[in-house]
mmCIF file of C-alpha atoms and ligand atoms in Angstrom:
data_model
loop_
_atom_site.group_PDB
_atom_site.id
_atom_site.type_symbol
_atom_site.label_atom_id
_atom_site.label_comp_id
_atom_site.label_asym_id
_atom_site.label_seq_id
_atom_site.Cartn_x
_atom_site.Cartn_y
_atom_site.Cartn_z
ATOM 1 C CA MET A 4 17.217 8.274 -122.528
ATOM 2 C CA VAL A 5 16.519 11.606 -120.863
ATOM 3 C CA GLN A 6 19.036 12.403 -118.204
ATOM 4 C CA LYS A 7 17.848 13.694 -114.969
ATOM 5 C CA VAL A 8 19.587 16.755 -113.297
ATOM 6 C CA LEU A 9 19.066 17.885 -109.857
ATOM 7 C CA LEU A 10 19.422 21.597 -109.655
ATOM 8 C CA VAL A 11 20.165 23.024 -106.087
ATOM 9 C CA GLU A 12 20.203 26.841 -105.939
ATOM 10 C CA ASP A 13 18.547 28.986 -103.391
ATOM 11 C CA GLU A 14 18.258 32.161 -105.680
ATOM 12 C CA PHE A 15 14.935 31.953 -107.403
ATOM 13 C CA ALA A 16 16.039 34.017 -110.453
ATOM 14 C CA ILE A 17 19.211 31.921 -111.084
ATOM 15 C CA ARG A 18 17.344 28.734 -110.453
ATOM 16 C CA GLN A 19 14.714 29.780 -113.091
ATOM 17 C CA MET A 20 17.342 30.790 -115.650
ATOM 18 C CA LEU A 21 19.206 27.517 -115.266
ATOM 19 C CA LEU A 22 16.133 25.503 -115.297
ATOM 20 C CA PHE A 23 15.298 27.083 -118.645
ATOM 21 C CA VAL A 24 18.791 26.463 -119.935
ATOM 22 C CA LEU A 25 18.811 22.828 -118.864
ATOM 23 C CA GLN A 26 15.491 21.956 -120.166
ATOM 24 C CA ASP A 27 16.149 23.556 -123.514
ATOM 25 C CA ALA A 28 19.225 21.398 -123.669
ATOM 26 C CA GLY A 29 16.935 18.391 -123.172
ATOM 27 C CA PHE A 30 17.486 17.491 -119.531
ATOM 28 C CA GLU A 31 14.794 16.453 -117.073
ATOM 29 C CA VAL A 32 15.173 18.882 -114.169
ATOM 30 C CA ILE A 33 14.421 18.454 -110.546
ATOM 31 C CA GLN A 34 14.765 21.479 -108.479
ATOM 32 C CA ALA A 35 15.643 22.197 -104.754
ATOM 33 C CA GLU A 36 16.137 25.213 -102.737
ATOM 34 C CA ASN A 37 18.444 23.971 -99.997
ATOM 35 C CA THR A 38 20.456 20.722 -99.089
ATOM 36 C CA GLN A 39 17.610 19.289 -97.054
ATOM 37 C CA GLU A 40 15.323 19.441 -100.063
ATOM 38 C CA ALA A 41 18.165 18.162 -102.236
ATOM 39 C CA MET A 42 18.645 15.030 -99.894
ATOM 40 C CA VAL A 43 15.065 14.249 -100.322
ATOM 41 C CA CYS A 44 15.181 14.620 -104.109
ATOM 42 C CA ILE A 45 18.255 12.420 -104.291
ATOM 43 C CA SER A 46 16.802 9.642 -102.189
ATOM 44 C CA GLU A 47 13.614 9.577 -104.192
ATOM 45 C CA ASN A 48 15.018 9.822 -107.690
ATOM 46 C CA SER A 49 17.808 8.275 -109.691
ATOM 47 C CA ILE A 50 19.860 11.359 -110.551
ATOM 48 C CA ASP A 51 22.384 11.457 -113.216
ATOM 49 C CA LEU A 52 24.091 14.722 -112.417
ATOM 50 C CA LEU A 53 23.919 17.240 -109.602
ATOM 51 C CA ILE A 54 24.370 21.079 -110.191
ATOM 52 C CA LEU A 55 25.126 22.486 -106.743
ATOM 53 C CA ASP A 56 25.510 25.905 -105.554
ATOM 54 C CA TRP A 57 28.114 26.643 -103.138
ATOM 55 C CA MET A 58 26.309 29.135 -100.873
ATOM 56 C CA LEU A 59 23.214 27.720 -99.677
ATOM 57 C CA PRO A 60 21.214 28.510 -96.362
ATOM 58 C CA GLY A 61 22.046 26.044 -93.696
ATOM 59 C CA ILE A 62 24.262 23.278 -94.920
ATOM 60 C CA SER A 63 26.358 24.561 -97.738
ATOM 61 C CA GLY A 64 26.732 23.128 -101.080
ATOM 62 C CA VAL A 65 30.330 22.105 -100.621
ATOM 63 C CA GLU A 66 29.393 20.305 -97.333
ATOM 64 C CA LEU A 67 26.628 18.537 -99.075
ATOM 65 C CA CYS A 68 29.041 17.515 -101.874
ATOM 66 C CA SER A 69 31.503 15.990 -99.464
ATOM 67 C CA ARG A 70 28.755 14.207 -97.636
ATOM 68 C CA LEU A 71 27.332 12.689 -100.764
ATOM 69 C CA LYS A 72 30.981 11.682 -102.032
ATOM 70 C CA LYS A 73 31.255 9.528 -98.813
ATOM 71 C CA GLU A 74 27.985 7.662 -99.269
ATOM 72 C CA ALA A 75 28.473 4.476 -101.165
ATOM 73 C CA GLU A 76 24.988 4.877 -102.593
ATOM 74 C CA TYR A 77 25.454 8.432 -103.847
ATOM 75 C CA LYS A 78 29.259 8.963 -104.556
ATOM 76 C CA HIS A 79 28.863 7.862 -108.248
ATOM 77 C CA ILE A 80 26.587 10.982 -108.903
ATOM 78 C CA PRO A 81 28.666 13.605 -110.790
ATOM 79 C CA ILE A 82 28.664 17.030 -109.146
ATOM 80 C CA ILE A 83 29.189 20.338 -110.799
ATOM 81 C CA MET A 84 29.622 23.120 -108.088
ATOM 82 C CA LEU A 85 28.525 26.682 -108.892
ATOM 83 C CA THR A 86 30.190 29.471 -107.014
ATOM 84 C CA ALA A 87 30.596 33.165 -106.894
ATOM 85 C CA LYS A 88 34.103 32.700 -105.613
ATOM 86 C CA ALA A 89 36.917 32.655 -108.057
ATOM 87 C CA GLU A 90 39.766 32.087 -105.607
ATOM 88 C CA GLU A 91 42.079 29.214 -106.154
ATOM 89 C CA ASP A 92 41.683 27.987 -102.545
ATOM 90 C CA ASP A 93 38.079 27.603 -102.981
ATOM 91 C CA LYS A 94 38.426 25.700 -106.170
ATOM 92 C CA ILE A 95 40.768 23.331 -104.503
ATOM 93 C CA GLN A 96 38.384 22.986 -101.452
ATOM 94 C CA GLY A 97 35.616 22.252 -104.011
ATOM 95 C CA LEU A 98 37.560 19.606 -105.707
ATOM 96 C CA ASN A 99 38.879 18.044 -102.646
ATOM 97 C CA ALA A 100 35.070 17.823 -101.461
ATOM 98 C CA GLY A 101 34.710 15.504 -104.528
ATOM 99 C CA ALA A 102 33.169 17.869 -106.958
ATOM 100 C CA ASP A 103 33.684 16.681 -110.626
ATOM 101 C CA ASP A 104 33.877 20.212 -112.064
ATOM 102 C CA TYR A 105 33.551 23.773 -110.953
ATOM 103 C CA LEU A 106 31.879 26.775 -112.591
ATOM 104 C CA THR A 107 32.372 30.269 -111.396
ATOM 105 C CA LYS A 108 29.380 32.819 -111.581
ATOM 106 C CA PRO A 109 28.727 34.494 -113.987
ATOM 107 C CA PHE A 110 28.974 31.933 -116.769
ATOM 108 C CA SER A 111 27.223 31.411 -120.021
ATOM 109 C CA PRO A 112 24.609 28.787 -120.603
ATOM 110 C CA ARG A 113 26.736 27.378 -123.256
ATOM 111 C CA GLU A 114 29.706 26.845 -120.943
ATOM 112 C CA LEU A 115 27.422 25.148 -118.341
ATOM 113 C CA ILE A 116 25.980 22.721 -120.938
ATOM 114 C CA ALA A 117 29.424 22.087 -122.353
ATOM 115 C CA ARG A 118 30.689 21.192 -118.888
ATOM 116 C CA ILE A 119 27.781 19.042 -118.050
ATOM 117 C CA ASN A 120 28.262 17.051 -121.296
ATOM 118 C CA ALA A 121 31.904 16.721 -120.665
ATOM 119 C CA VAL A 122 31.335 15.376 -116.950
ATOM 120 C CA LEU A 123 28.528 13.027 -118.253
ATOM 121 C CA ARG A 124 30.822 11.575 -120.973
ATOM 122 C CA ARG A 125 33.523 11.075 -118.523
ATOM 123 C CA VAL A 126 31.482 9.345 -116.040
ATOM 124 C CA SER A 127 30.006 6.925 -118.518
ATOM 125 C CA SER A 128 33.393 6.072 -120.031
ATOM 126 C CA ASN A 129 34.642 5.345 -116.538
ATOM 127 C CA LYS A 130 31.888 2.945 -115.697
ATOM 128 C CA VAL A 131 33.033 -0.494 -115.001
ATOM 129 C CA THR A 132 30.915 -3.024 -116.396
ATOM 130 C CA GLU A 133 33.441 -5.767 -116.948
ATOM 131 C CA GLU A 134 34.998 -7.843 -114.274
ATOM 132 C CA VAL A 135 38.224 -7.959 -116.149
ATOM 133 C CA LEU A 136 40.184 -4.883 -116.669
ATOM 134 C CA GLU A 137 43.024 -4.951 -119.122
ATOM 135 C CA TYR A 138 45.705 -2.439 -120.230
ATOM 136 C CA ASP A 139 48.524 -3.513 -122.484
ATOM 137 C CA GLY A 140 49.102 -6.842 -120.904
ATOM 138 C CA LEU A 141 48.284 -5.808 -117.375
ATOM 139 C CA VAL A 142 45.105 -7.660 -116.398
ATOM 140 C CA LEU A 143 43.089 -7.429 -113.233
ATOM 141 C CA ASN A 144 40.370 -9.855 -112.593
ATOM 142 C CA GLU A 145 37.809 -8.193 -110.080
ATOM 143 C CA LYS A 146 36.151 -11.816 -109.300
ATOM 144 C CA SER A 147 39.166 -13.826 -108.625
ATOM 145 C CA HIS A 148 41.227 -10.939 -107.148
ATOM 146 C CA ARG A 149 44.152 -11.894 -109.559
ATOM 147 C CA VAL A 150 46.523 -9.652 -111.180
ATOM 148 C CA SER A 151 48.851 -10.605 -114.224
ATOM 149 C CA SER A 152 51.540 -8.779 -116.101
ATOM 150 C CA ASN A 153 52.022 -10.399 -119.553
ATOM 151 C CA GLN A 154 50.425 -13.511 -118.432
ATOM 152 C CA LYS A 155 52.578 -13.918 -115.409
ATOM 153 C CA PRO A 156 50.998 -13.728 -111.975
ATOM 154 C CA VAL A 157 51.523 -10.692 -109.910
ATOM 155 C CA ASN A 158 51.483 -10.814 -106.101
ATOM 156 C CA VAL A 159 49.839 -7.785 -104.741
ATOM 157 C CA GLY A 160 48.586 -7.207 -101.210
ATOM 158 C CA PRO A 161 44.888 -6.278 -100.601
ATOM 159 C CA ILE A 162 45.371 -2.499 -100.526
ATOM 160 C CA GLU A 163 47.488 -2.669 -103.447
ATOM 161 C CA PHE A 164 44.875 -4.672 -105.350
ATOM 162 C CA LYS A 165 42.182 -1.963 -104.311
ATOM 163 C CA LEU A 166 44.393 0.778 -105.417
ATOM 164 C CA LEU A 167 45.218 -0.852 -108.795
ATOM 165 C CA HIS A 168 41.485 -1.748 -109.287
ATOM 166 C CA PHE A 169 40.623 2.074 -108.532
ATOM 167 C CA PHE A 170 43.243 3.216 -111.004
ATOM 168 C CA MET A 171 42.379 0.903 -113.760
ATOM 169 C CA SER A 172 38.710 1.780 -113.457
ATOM 170 C CA HIS A 173 39.658 5.421 -113.756
ATOM 171 C CA PRO A 174 42.532 5.794 -116.293
ATOM 172 C CA GLU A 175 44.028 8.975 -117.252
ATOM 173 C CA ARG A 176 42.540 10.818 -114.255
ATOM 174 C CA VAL A 177 44.663 12.464 -111.610
ATOM 175 C CA PHE A 178 43.870 11.768 -108.003
ATOM 176 C CA SER A 179 45.080 13.637 -105.052
ATOM 177 C CA ARG A 180 46.250 11.629 -102.097
ATOM 178 C CA THR A 181 43.030 12.529 -100.215
ATOM 179 C CA GLN A 182 40.969 11.247 -103.081
ATOM 180 C CA LEU A 183 42.740 8.043 -103.150
ATOM 181 C CA LEU A 184 42.359 7.681 -99.329
ATOM 182 C CA ASP A 185 38.563 8.307 -99.611
ATOM 183 C CA ASN A 186 38.197 5.821 -102.530
ATOM 184 C CA VAL A 187 40.567 3.026 -101.724
ATOM 185 C CA TRP A 188 40.788 3.134 -97.943
ATOM 186 C CA GLY A 189 37.282 4.343 -97.218
ATOM 187 C CA ASN A 190 36.334 7.525 -95.200
ATOM 188 C CA ASP A 191 36.032 5.895 -91.905
ATOM 189 C CA VAL A 192 39.510 5.005 -91.841
ATOM 190 C CA TYR A 193 42.120 7.451 -90.553
ATOM 191 C CA VAL A 194 45.459 7.181 -92.266
ATOM 192 C CA GLU A 195 48.100 9.704 -93.075
ATOM 193 C CA GLU A 196 48.422 10.896 -96.745
ATOM 194 C CA ARG A 197 52.000 9.543 -96.647
ATOM 195 C CA THR A 198 50.484 5.927 -96.518
ATOM 196 C CA VAL A 199 49.408 6.477 -99.954
ATOM 197 C CA ASP A 200 52.877 6.899 -101.142
ATOM 198 C CA VAL A 201 53.888 3.636 -99.260
ATOM 199 C CA HIS A 202 51.255 1.728 -101.084
ATOM 200 C CA ILE A 203 52.056 3.292 -104.452
ATOM 201 C CA ARG A 204 55.686 2.269 -104.134
ATOM 202 C CA ARG A 205 54.726 -1.374 -103.273
ATOM 203 C CA LEU A 206 52.283 -1.419 -106.200
ATOM 204 C CA ARG A 207 54.993 -0.256 -108.506
ATOM 205 C CA LYS A 208 57.385 -2.759 -107.161
ATOM 206 C CA ALA A 209 55.027 -5.475 -107.791
ATOM 207 C CA LEU A 210 54.323 -4.384 -111.300
ATOM 208 C CA GLU A 211 58.127 -3.780 -111.984
ATOM 209 C CA ALA A 212 58.923 -7.404 -113.134
ATOM 210 C CA ASP A 213 57.189 -7.100 -116.462
ATOM 211 C CA GLY A 214 57.538 -3.445 -116.918
ATOM 212 C CA HIS A 215 54.084 -2.170 -116.016
ATOM 213 C CA ASP A 216 55.106 0.024 -113.125
ATOM 214 C CA HIS A 217 55.268 2.990 -115.422
ATOM 215 C CA MET A 218 51.496 3.113 -115.714
ATOM 216 C CA VAL A 219 51.279 4.266 -112.121
ATOM 217 C CA GLN A 220 52.443 7.853 -112.619
ATOM 218 C CA THR A 221 53.351 10.498 -110.170
ATOM 219 C CA VAL A 222 51.794 13.848 -111.175
ATOM 220 C CA ARG A 223 53.968 16.506 -109.433
ATOM 221 C CA GLY A 224 52.030 18.721 -106.962
ATOM 222 C CA SER A 225 48.795 16.843 -107.679
ATOM 223 C CA GLY A 226 48.944 13.135 -106.940
ATOM 224 C CA TYR A 227 48.849 10.051 -109.107
ATOM 225 C CA ARG A 228 47.420 8.840 -112.349
ATOM 226 C CA PHE A 229 47.009 5.560 -113.922
ATOM 227 C CA SER A 230 47.862 5.599 -117.580
ATOM 228 C CA PRO A 231 48.966 3.032 -120.020
ATOM 229 C CA ILE A 232 50.815 5.680 -122.078
ATOM 230 C CA SER A 233 54.384 5.846 -121.269
ATOM 231 C CA LEU A 234 55.726 9.364 -120.161
HETATM 232 CA CA1 CA B 18 23.226 30.747 -103.356
#
């Protein structure tokens, strides 16, 4: 199946170059010059990946990125941000806005395609099709809202259930507290980042009895990760 990439870049020459590179790699490409145009393209097409320039006239790329990641309908679309900025702060701002990856101009066509393929692979491997998630004896049933650890039922609160569900759907990925708040609590809820730590502690406590608490791992300076592999 041909994958559809939406390319949002205001500079004609760069857009043309990227268009050529992407088409050459076998992608179907839709182009937009600004965020308004991009929104129309997104609502009218089923987009597999978004390549988004940071600096755009009007609403910036990073702003569009964070808006899309808040929309239930669009948050699954992977986004690669393009930027001329190489500063660490901007990179963090981009990733906090929900970008899946980040490329600093100038970059080589090969690097772009490699990043795209990596992001697409990650997204497809994260896609949840089953209603039951299982790692090493830890089982979460989405439909019945039940969790069991080595066949013994585990009592978890509603937030801990959502948290564990999100983790088990995205194993081996580090999420910042902000990302967890957005994905588990939702964007309209205002809660402090510390709240995440409280619920992580409760979740670990619930998983402790059968030794599955080690799967909820703290990544120093970054956030949390779910991993079946012991540290
Ligand atoms: Ca630009």
